[in-house]
XYZ file of C-alpha atoms in Angstrom:
670
model
C -15.555 22.995 24.576
C -18.789 24.852 23.816
C -17.583 27.826 22.818
C -15.215 26.028 20.068
C -18.037 24.267 18.742
C -19.989 27.255 18.424
C -17.002 28.779 16.344
C -16.290 25.833 13.938
C -20.218 25.775 13.469
C -20.770 29.053 12.703
C -17.444 28.741 10.659
C -18.281 25.799 8.190
C -19.951 25.715 4.898
C -23.245 24.330 3.919
C -22.832 20.793 1.641
C -25.169 21.094 -1.529
C -26.910 17.991 -2.111
C -24.857 16.418 -5.391
C -26.011 13.184 -6.837
C -24.261 10.073 -6.015
C -20.728 11.128 -8.426
C -19.126 7.500 -7.100
C -21.635 5.531 -8.268
C -22.178 7.382 -11.376
C -18.806 6.767 -11.730
C -19.356 2.637 -10.476
C -21.725 2.729 -13.015
C -19.639 3.175 -16.077
C -16.454 1.123 -14.129
C -19.268 -1.748 -14.432
C -20.026 -1.322 -17.435
C -16.519 -0.991 -18.832
C -15.538 -4.689 -17.362
C -18.523 -6.321 -18.472
C -17.732 -4.918 -21.929
C -21.433 -3.647 -22.022
C -22.739 -0.117 -24.028
C -19.156 1.215 -23.806
C -20.150 4.488 -25.482
C -22.956 4.533 -22.560
C -19.553 4.654 -19.904
C -18.053 7.416 -22.065
C -21.514 9.241 -21.163
C -21.398 8.657 -17.516
C -17.758 9.197 -17.162
C -18.285 12.761 -18.975
C -21.138 13.304 -16.501
C -18.700 12.802 -13.907
C -16.277 14.742 -15.238
C -18.999 17.773 -14.797
C -20.081 16.865 -11.708
C -17.048 16.608 -10.014
C -14.978 19.487 -11.411
C -14.045 20.455 -7.873
C -12.947 16.868 -6.787
C -10.116 16.312 -9.638
C -8.871 12.984 -7.828
C -12.697 11.311 -9.668
C -12.525 14.010 -12.458
C -9.113 13.627 -13.834
C -9.783 9.612 -13.613
C -12.827 9.679 -15.074
C -11.895 12.199 -18.204
C -8.533 9.829 -18.877
C -10.915 6.290 -18.224
C -13.131 8.459 -21.690
C -9.944 8.871 -23.177
C -8.972 5.051 -23.447
C -12.532 4.405 -23.926
C -12.539 6.445 -26.996
C -9.364 4.451 -28.361
C -10.980 1.363 -28.056
C -13.703 1.947 -29.997
C -11.169 3.326 -32.566
C -12.065 7.138 -32.395
C -8.877 8.566 -32.267
C -9.427 12.192 -32.426
C -11.881 12.101 -29.008
C -9.296 10.052 -27.113
C -6.387 12.721 -27.610
C -9.124 15.551 -26.985
C -10.121 13.721 -23.363
C -5.808 13.078 -23.094
C -4.962 16.661 -23.551
C -8.056 17.642 -21.232
C -6.778 15.415 -18.928
C -3.274 17.055 -19.049
C -4.648 20.634 -19.474
C -7.146 20.663 -16.269
C -5.963 18.158 -14.055
C -2.061 19.012 -13.362
C -2.059 18.600 -9.940
C -2.824 14.976 -10.213
C 0.489 14.123 -11.602
C -0.105 10.252 -11.998
C -3.031 11.024 -13.962
C -2.022 13.138 -15.819
C 1.491 11.470 -16.488
C -0.418 8.232 -17.850
C -2.404 10.735 -19.956
C 0.611 12.544 -21.438
C 2.014 9.664 -22.308
C -0.706 8.729 -24.553
C -0.398 11.677 -26.766
C 0.838 11.391 -30.004
C 4.916 11.746 -30.563
C 6.041 14.862 -30.564
C 4.987 15.646 -27.037
C 7.254 13.541 -25.117
C 10.830 14.918 -24.797
C 12.018 11.584 -26.304
C 10.717 8.578 -28.416
C 9.918 6.924 -24.868
C 6.112 5.909 -24.446
C 3.701 4.253 -21.879
C 0.931 1.786 -22.712
C -1.732 0.086 -20.066
C -1.176 -3.616 -20.601
C -3.649 -4.655 -17.594
C -5.957 -3.667 -14.898
C -9.086 -5.575 -13.422
C -8.491 -7.240 -9.719
C -5.857 -9.618 -10.565
C -2.566 -7.527 -10.993
C -0.772 -7.717 -8.192
C 2.489 -5.900 -7.012
C 4.423 -8.681 -6.214
C 4.473 -10.469 -9.746
C 6.972 -10.305 -12.036
C 6.949 -10.132 -16.249
C 8.538 -12.391 -18.709
C 11.411 -11.708 -20.108
C 10.077 -11.748 -23.876
C 7.203 -9.342 -22.450
C 4.576 -11.919 -22.935
C 3.548 -13.559 -19.431
C 2.818 -11.650 -16.249
C 2.654 -14.323 -13.334
C 0.575 -12.833 -9.708
C -1.363 -14.830 -7.267
C -4.783 -15.699 -8.377
C -8.291 -15.650 -6.051
C -7.514 -18.878 -4.699
C -4.032 -18.218 -3.548
C -2.131 -20.311 -6.733
C 0.194 -19.174 -8.684
C -0.755 -17.739 -11.837
C -0.013 -16.187 -15.274
C -1.818 -13.512 -17.590
C -0.759 -14.006 -21.388
C -0.680 -10.071 -22.478
C -1.417 -11.141 -26.114
C -4.715 -13.367 -25.699
C -5.734 -11.130 -22.027
C -5.989 -15.034 -20.059
C -5.146 -15.980 -17.191
C -3.996 -19.480 -16.231
C -3.152 -21.258 -12.820
C 0.313 -22.742 -12.470
C 0.024 -24.021 -9.350
C -3.214 -26.132 -7.858
C -3.635 -25.947 -3.949
C -4.340 -22.527 -3.048
C -6.220 -22.076 0.300
C -9.261 -20.976 -1.212
C -9.620 -24.099 -3.431
C -11.635 -26.845 -2.181
C -9.632 -29.854 -0.660
C -6.419 -28.934 -1.623
C -3.869 -29.671 0.768
C -1.888 -28.097 2.003
C -3.594 -25.185 2.230
C -1.822 -21.958 1.572
C -0.730 -18.864 -0.931
C 1.610 -18.223 -3.361
C 3.182 -14.971 -3.579
C 6.844 -13.080 -4.695
C 7.181 -14.769 -8.020
C 9.660 -13.775 -10.312
C 10.734 -15.851 -13.907
C 14.093 -17.227 -15.083
C 16.337 -15.314 -17.587
C 14.984 -18.048 -20.158
C 11.451 -17.826 -19.090
C 11.026 -21.400 -18.962
C 10.895 -21.158 -14.970
C 9.376 -19.496 -11.560
C 10.675 -19.102 -8.344
C 7.745 -18.125 -6.350
C 7.316 -18.403 -2.173
C 4.628 -20.820 -0.564
C 2.666 -19.773 2.490
C 1.494 -22.987 3.980
C 2.334 -25.375 6.678
C 6.183 -23.432 7.105
C 7.426 -21.054 4.612
C 8.878 -22.921 1.417
C 11.048 -21.298 -1.720
C 9.783 -23.193 -4.900
C 10.424 -23.457 -8.481
C 7.835 -24.887 -11.254
C 7.804 -24.464 -15.004
C 5.812 -21.546 -16.043
C 3.724 -24.822 -17.615
C 3.154 -26.154 -14.091
C 6.027 -28.916 -14.539
C 9.012 -29.730 -12.141
C 7.496 -28.362 -8.614
C 10.715 -28.309 -6.330
C 11.273 -27.272 -3.132
C 14.427 -25.548 -2.549
C 14.048 -24.138 0.582
C 12.491 -23.982 4.202
C 11.785 -21.413 6.549
C 9.606 -20.961 9.395
C 9.645 -17.054 8.907
C 9.087 -14.424 6.469
C 10.955 -15.658 2.819
C 10.964 -13.823 -0.754
C 12.026 -14.215 -3.760
C 14.557 -12.143 -5.027
C 16.360 -13.058 -8.499
C 17.796 -15.554 -10.717
C 20.974 -15.225 -11.637
C 22.000 -14.783 -15.700
C 22.989 -18.278 -16.388
C 19.867 -19.229 -14.200
C 21.699 -21.342 -11.664
C 21.286 -19.686 -8.556
C 18.163 -18.222 -6.802
C 18.431 -15.019 -4.458
C 15.973 -14.930 -1.617
C 15.689 -13.481 1.348
C 14.935 -14.720 4.684
C 13.420 -11.899 7.114
C 14.625 -13.683 9.947
C 18.487 -13.288 8.955
C 20.363 -10.348 7.835
C 21.858 -11.335 4.763
C 20.896 -12.258 1.373
C 20.491 -15.983 0.733
C 22.060 -17.191 -2.700
C 20.585 -20.451 -3.542
C 21.565 -23.214 -6.105
C 18.410 -24.549 -8.555
C 20.726 -27.704 -8.986
C 20.678 -29.024 -5.401
C 18.790 -26.230 -2.987
C 23.084 -25.605 -1.036
C 22.643 -22.001 0.210
C 25.208 -19.204 0.819
C 24.804 -16.195 3.337
C 25.807 -13.058 1.821
C 26.295 -10.268 4.600
C 25.018 -6.720 4.173
C 24.565 -3.859 6.157
C 22.203 -3.625 9.111
C 20.320 -1.209 7.172
C 19.463 -2.893 4.080
C 16.280 -2.469 2.592
C 15.097 -6.302 3.626
C 13.006 -7.120 0.274
C 15.600 -5.274 -2.371
C 18.565 -7.162 -4.004
C 18.964 -7.883 -7.647
C 22.436 -9.806 -8.669
C 24.548 -8.112 -11.525
C 25.453 -9.276 -14.483
C 28.206 -11.351 -14.098
C 27.170 -12.957 -11.269
C 29.965 -11.514 -8.769
C 27.337 -9.064 -6.858
C 24.585 -8.439 -5.647
C 23.275 -4.866 -5.296
C 20.236 -3.731 -3.216
C 18.663 -0.768 -1.661
C 20.021 1.057 1.565
C 18.585 2.914 4.376
C 20.584 6.115 5.159
C 21.808 7.167 7.933
C 19.660 9.868 10.337
C 16.507 10.268 11.836
C 14.862 10.930 8.593
C 16.425 8.181 6.241
C 16.072 7.820 2.484
C 17.629 5.251 1.141
C 20.892 5.061 -1.039
C 22.784 1.390 -3.210
C 25.307 -0.735 -2.500
C 26.902 -3.241 -3.896
C 28.474 -6.531 -2.180
C 30.777 -8.981 -3.379
C 29.186 -12.637 -3.112
C 33.011 -13.831 -2.908
C 34.616 -11.232 -1.077
C 31.875 -9.645 1.160
C 33.082 -6.010 0.319
C 30.345 -3.760 0.496
C 30.652 -0.094 -1.874
C 28.101 2.721 -2.113
C 27.463 2.490 -6.109
C 24.558 5.244 -5.642
C 24.949 7.781 -2.918
C 22.856 10.886 -2.446
C 20.627 12.870 -0.297
C 17.765 12.182 -2.089
C 16.215 9.052 -2.012
C 17.036 6.386 -4.377
C 15.629 3.085 -4.987
C 16.762 0.352 -7.732
C 14.836 -0.613 -10.882
C 16.635 -3.195 -12.872
C 19.753 -3.232 -14.957
C 19.686 -2.543 -18.643
C 19.225 -4.892 -21.184
C 22.997 -5.104 -22.399
C 24.354 -5.104 -18.474
C 26.270 -1.822 -18.375
C 23.660 0.266 -16.581
C 22.148 0.525 -13.062
C 18.528 1.919 -13.525
C 17.538 3.642 -9.941
C 14.050 6.118 -9.331
C 15.299 9.247 -7.472
C 13.772 12.460 -6.168
C 17.129 14.053 -6.352
C 16.159 16.602 -9.394
C 13.336 17.832 -6.702
C 10.224 15.404 -8.402
C 10.556 11.121 -8.767
C 11.913 10.116 -11.934
C 14.148 7.299 -13.713
C 17.986 7.590 -14.007
C 20.740 5.050 -15.199
C 24.145 5.354 -13.455
C 27.407 2.915 -15.083
C 28.677 0.404 -13.325
C 32.319 -1.338 -13.817
C 33.524 -4.479 -11.841
C 30.928 -3.358 -8.625
C 31.849 0.210 -9.035
C 29.937 3.729 -10.386
C 31.834 4.645 -13.562
C 30.563 7.723 -14.256
C 27.740 10.293 -13.181
C 23.944 9.345 -13.505
C 21.968 10.416 -15.909
C 18.274 11.393 -15.429
C 16.545 9.016 -18.206
C 12.324 10.100 -17.486
C 11.590 12.788 -15.702
C 8.517 12.651 -13.180
C 8.291 8.802 -12.862
C 7.763 7.353 -10.024
C 7.465 3.537 -10.238
C 6.637 0.099 -9.105
C 8.564 -1.909 -10.882
C 7.574 -5.940 -11.474
C 10.225 -6.432 -14.573
C 12.025 -5.807 -17.879
C 11.977 -7.135 -21.387
C 14.996 -8.195 -23.864
C 13.282 -5.162 -25.361
C 14.023 -2.421 -23.390
C 10.748 -2.443 -21.865
C 10.045 -1.697 -18.010
C 7.234 -3.416 -16.545
C 5.128 -1.494 -13.175
C 2.216 -1.599 -10.713
C 0.056 1.084 -10.479
C -2.449 0.465 -7.822
C -5.496 3.384 -8.633
C -7.217 3.356 -4.601
C -10.728 5.557 -4.025
C -11.081 6.115 -0.540
C -14.009 7.641 0.907
C -15.548 7.540 4.690
C -17.865 6.017 5.693
C -20.516 6.188 8.813
C -22.680 2.924 10.372
C -24.603 2.294 13.122
C -24.148 -1.318 14.923
C -26.598 -2.148 17.706
C -24.272 -2.702 21.117
C -26.136 -5.366 22.866
C -26.977 -7.850 19.524
C -23.970 -6.443 17.738
C -25.538 -6.338 14.519
C -25.683 -3.983 12.137
C -28.921 -1.354 12.347
C -28.188 1.020 9.559
C -26.134 0.411 6.318
C -23.237 2.296 5.967
C -23.635 5.818 4.076
C -20.869 8.492 3.435
C -20.316 11.239 5.205
C -20.307 13.292 2.935
C -20.459 14.180 -0.949
C -17.297 16.379 -1.202
C -14.273 15.235 -2.449
C -15.401 11.715 -3.511
C -12.706 8.843 -4.066
C -10.397 10.882 -2.453
C -10.777 10.692 1.822
C -9.241 8.947 3.752
C -8.523 8.634 7.880
C -10.913 9.928 9.981
C -11.328 10.752 14.042
C -14.156 11.799 16.484
C -14.424 14.943 18.234
C -14.131 14.088 22.007
C -17.952 14.594 22.566
C -18.711 13.456 19.284
C -20.186 16.348 17.503
C -17.936 16.601 14.882
C -15.933 14.060 12.670
C -12.513 15.315 11.013
C -11.257 13.177 8.004
C -8.501 13.469 5.680
C -9.157 15.458 2.555
C -7.271 16.754 -0.771
C -8.068 20.336 0.817
C -5.716 18.931 4.222
C -8.390 18.247 6.777
C -12.072 18.533 6.739
C -14.431 19.260 9.784
C -17.909 17.573 9.513
C -20.460 18.220 11.646
C -22.800 15.536 12.779
C -25.496 17.952 13.410
C -26.117 19.816 10.284
C -23.489 18.709 7.646
C -21.775 21.516 7.484
C -17.749 21.335 7.136
C -15.170 23.627 7.125
C -11.327 22.549 5.592
C -8.210 22.817 7.888
C -5.669 23.824 5.699
C -2.410 22.630 7.446
C 1.251 24.800 7.449
C 3.743 23.858 5.789
C 2.818 20.025 6.684
C 2.060 16.914 5.336
C -0.836 14.886 6.745
C -0.383 11.159 6.465
C -2.639 9.510 8.996
C -5.199 11.402 11.198
C -5.129 9.536 14.340
C -6.885 10.787 17.387
C -8.638 14.545 18.438
C -6.681 15.736 21.398
C -8.940 15.631 25.092
C -8.639 19.828 25.178
C -10.940 19.318 21.766
C -8.970 22.414 19.771
C -6.398 19.733 18.442
C -5.711 16.583 16.403
C -2.568 14.052 16.759
C -1.697 13.731 12.940
C 1.362 11.807 11.627
C 3.336 13.092 8.664
C 5.897 15.041 7.777
C 7.016 19.191 8.225
C 7.935 21.346 5.274
C 11.412 20.788 6.563
C 11.439 16.691 6.532
C 10.993 15.598 10.330
C 8.737 13.036 9.737
C 6.522 11.912 13.065
C 3.272 12.415 15.048
C 2.408 15.707 15.440
C -0.369 18.202 16.996
C -1.995 19.723 14.650
C -4.345 23.152 15.702
C -7.571 22.900 14.254
C -7.621 26.561 14.524
C -4.299 28.474 12.917
C -3.459 24.847 10.758
C -0.197 24.709 12.823
C 1.534 21.467 13.527
C 3.487 21.069 16.496
C 5.670 17.683 16.463
C 4.989 15.384 19.613
C 7.771 12.452 18.762
C 10.376 11.410 15.883
C 9.732 8.745 13.297
C 6.222 7.616 15.104
C 3.403 6.239 12.753
C 0.133 5.118 13.904
C 0.323 5.399 17.766
C -2.546 4.438 20.869
C -3.377 6.848 22.855
C -3.475 7.342 26.743
C -6.707 8.967 28.040
C -5.129 12.118 28.669
C -2.690 11.842 25.371
C 0.781 11.442 27.585
C 1.331 8.073 26.762
C 1.761 6.382 23.559
C 1.745 2.411 22.490
C 3.570 1.867 19.306
C 5.989 -0.782 17.248
C 8.861 0.990 17.820
C 11.455 1.489 14.955
C 15.248 -0.043 15.344
C 17.306 -2.417 17.092
C 14.523 -3.528 19.959
C 11.457 -3.939 16.846
C 9.377 -4.124 19.783
C 5.863 -3.004 20.895
C 6.440 0.111 23.728
C 5.228 2.932 25.782
C 6.718 5.735 25.483
C 6.037 8.606 28.026
C 5.924 11.969 26.637
C 6.714 14.142 30.047
C 9.608 11.813 31.361
C 10.702 10.257 27.255
C 10.919 7.079 28.968
C 10.460 4.447 26.235
C 9.335 1.099 27.779
C 9.529 -2.131 25.743
C 6.081 -4.205 26.607
C 6.571 -7.269 23.446
C 8.803 -8.273 20.907
C 8.616 -11.249 18.299
C 11.685 -13.761 16.848
C 10.613 -12.201 13.402
C 10.301 -8.127 13.259
C 7.283 -8.273 11.144
C 5.540 -10.247 12.743
C 4.187 -7.246 14.984
C 4.880 -3.922 12.720
C 2.640 -1.985 12.365
C 0.221 -3.722 15.155
C -2.922 -1.530 15.158
C -2.886 -0.971 19.067
C -5.979 -0.216 20.638
C -5.912 0.628 24.487
C -9.080 -0.231 26.621
C -11.727 3.042 27.620
C -9.864 1.694 31.484
C -6.286 2.263 30.142
C -5.278 -1.233 31.222
C -5.322 -3.855 28.337
C -3.870 -3.556 25.235
C -5.564 -4.942 21.313
C -2.725 -5.225 18.617
C -2.242 -7.496 16.055
C 0.060 -9.782 15.245
C 1.265 -11.017 10.960
C 1.529 -14.936 10.171
C 1.669 -15.889 14.347
C 0.650 -18.632 14.249
C 2.634 -19.460 11.073
C 0.225 -19.187 7.941
C -2.533 -17.185 10.839
C -3.165 -13.750 11.129
C -4.444 -13.028 14.791
C -5.708 -10.260 17.244
C -4.365 -10.548 20.656
C -5.137 -8.881 24.519
C -1.898 -8.164 26.769
C -1.791 -6.080 29.895
C -0.924 -2.812 29.195
C 2.046 -2.862 31.005
C 3.006 -6.173 29.101
C 3.150 -9.647 29.295
C 2.133 -12.517 27.612
C -0.652 -11.693 24.930
C -3.611 -13.853 24.645
C -4.811 -14.780 21.425
C -8.558 -13.743 20.933
C -8.582 -14.330 17.015
C -7.113 -16.068 14.465
C -8.136 -16.104 10.713
C -5.755 -17.751 8.026
C -3.816 -16.331 5.783
C -4.415 -15.026 3.197
C -7.443 -13.349 4.863
C -6.638 -10.429 6.713
C -6.863 -7.433 8.912
C -7.734 -4.186 8.227
C -5.362 -1.060 8.884
C -6.131 0.034 11.928
C -9.439 -1.381 12.346
C -9.138 -3.195 16.141
C -11.188 -1.307 19.003
C -12.252 -1.799 22.085
C -16.415 -1.229 23.034
C -16.889 1.424 25.815
C -18.112 -1.945 27.686
C -14.977 -3.396 27.115
C -16.563 -6.346 26.614
C -15.691 -6.958 22.389
C -13.182 -5.727 20.230
C -14.896 -4.850 16.601
C -12.183 -5.288 13.568
C -12.625 -5.611 10.134
C -11.373 -8.586 7.606
C -10.218 -8.754 4.394
C -10.920 -11.625 2.164
C -11.259 -12.288 -1.418
C -11.253 -8.163 -2.305
C -14.255 -7.394 0.475
C -13.921 -6.548 3.995
C -16.038 -7.273 6.989
C -16.469 -6.154 10.158
C -16.853 -8.495 13.108
C -17.400 -8.803 16.872
C -15.264 -10.736 19.287
C -15.575 -11.527 22.658
C -13.067 -10.937 25.369
C -14.315 -13.567 27.094
C -13.104 -16.177 24.504
C -16.796 -16.781 23.018
C -16.953 -17.085 19.208
C -16.624 -14.143 17.001
C -19.734 -12.520 15.489
C -20.216 -10.775 12.421
C -21.906 -7.951 12.494
C -23.523 -7.315 8.904
C -21.421 -4.410 8.050
C -19.877 -5.247 4.854
C -18.560 -4.010 1.878
C -16.489 -4.500 -1.643
C -12.255 -3.285 -1.370
C -10.915 -2.695 2.402
C -12.345 -1.775 5.525
C -10.016 0.719 7.789
C -9.310 2.589 10.265
C -12.223 1.978 12.134
C -13.573 5.242 15.070
C -16.039 3.983 17.218
C -18.462 7.020 18.695
C -18.696 8.058 22.230
C -22.166 6.620 21.627
C -20.835 2.962 21.038
C -23.370 2.626 18.412
C -22.262 4.829 15.483
C -18.788 3.796 13.988
C -16.933 5.379 11.476
C -14.116 3.767 8.860
C -12.635 4.903 5.520
C -13.764 2.052 2.454
C -10.682 1.408 0.047
C -11.506 0.203 -3.522
C -7.800 -0.760 -5.702
C -8.104 -0.671 -9.420
C -4.662 -2.245 -10.239
C -3.345 -1.780 -13.400
C 0.331 -2.963 -15.148
C 2.278 -0.609 -17.714
C 4.806 -1.203 -19.738
C 7.526 1.944 -19.963
C 8.952 1.484 -23.548
C 11.721 2.971 -25.362
C 13.695 3.801 -22.354
C 16.153 1.629 -22.878
C 17.862 -0.369 -25.700
C 17.035 -2.956 -27.055
C 19.170 -6.065 -26.386
C 19.231 -9.941 -26.646
C 19.645 -10.819 -23.360
C 17.582 -9.562 -20.353
C 18.201 -9.104 -16.970
C 15.374 -9.172 -14.940
C 14.072 -7.229 -11.919
C 12.218 -8.301 -9.154
C 9.770 -5.131 -8.364
């Protein structure tokens, strides 16, 4: 290990002492949010562009924001120059470049299609929906209530008044998964509280009724075109629920076991349901099927080795729109549908668009959600005796500002490796020098653990031949060798020969996977598969206990639990009431095995807590930051904790003139 360390240190590059570029970006963003001194905000964004030329994620975003501000101030020539600069100088930042390209004058696009931003700030979410006239967008506000945003006035208005953050509001809960009725007068939504309910309510807050109750996860999907039925998905059942608005009666429509269980739309005539289905094979994409409500007959309407996911129906109901990467990159396609069958080949409507739709309007516009996430890697120090923060978080590096996440310590703690736009970046904790490791024909998704040999790291991701799973990546050569297929974020035994993870498939269980023998042993399962999905597992230093996270267990709460590594019944250490949640991969053991550190997120702020194993009260460490804290990794000294911090900047955009206008609208959920 010492020899390897010498080689790595020798080959690292020295990091210059640049200004805090992210802080400059944030100063500009705050000025814009407060509508104060926009000229100064433009200057600051320009400074970010100049200082962060090698950091394309932040520089491209700053250049684009500068263009938006010029447009806002009526300086169209300057705005167009900024948008052209994004397209010309940052082509690798495809999402921002596409938004900038859409802002350029008519004639620069292939058709009359245009893109415009309709809402930005802290409130937009991906579980809302646009009204059929394009005036309102539903969302969950900071109290947990259902609310609507008026695009024309910019005002937000609560629809319900009993969110879990609202004082004296029985019962506490959370509204989510909302969808407008075809006439725009009502909303169907899911209420998580004492149980889970599908409710309908007037857009003005009147006439609230409960249509369906369950103890499991639930999603509101769609309304039939006549407004008589709501389509919902009870995640404990393998089927679609067609629920009568008049009397709450339920009809279950069976679908394939490979149904992507948050997708489904009524056909325009109300006779069919269209849904996404996972392709068969080891590394599936999606196809699109239609099932007859009357007969249960199920047929493929979009079938291709590409990844295809539905978007919506065209306003006249003749075509199904979907996103597909069959041309090499995601774009929006349309296929004609007649009587539940494809009636012709698909056609490409708009290339280079990978959207998360939240509905369409009768004017033919598609609204979609975008989340611009800025992530960085930090190190803080927590006293192992008192459990209190000793030194505040500091950014590990000023390189790749806003574009770093997932990390791991070397076995001896001399180095911290993090994911960056260059692939992997190796940071010396001694002198701050860094070396980039470019994976060979491999895309890293998540850094998991440094291998005990010190020469390689475990990463999840996708190889050049399309295989997804857990890989062992050599830090000298950049070559990745597959360890196991379709495994995302496991915990590891000390010798890295046994993995603990959530297993996809029929078992839906927390399992132990012996890499030497290939044996996979089921350790724990739950009735609702969503309750243990992505359990954020961590193995105790002595290898005897597992800590992991449960979702909505007990009902309305998320829980941190521990269990013998051989299996058994978990013991709950901490339950937090939803909508508060635990951070991703944030539960870690302390070296003395007396505590577990875990991050908790509420109202877009995260705090790290220390939870005693003996059942004592949890302790706030004082480590707190805006946004999300995830991927907690404790240094071998037991004092320094590394993590990524991600701040979300959600936006809603409208893709216009892609569909012909019509007098009626088919609504999509998302």
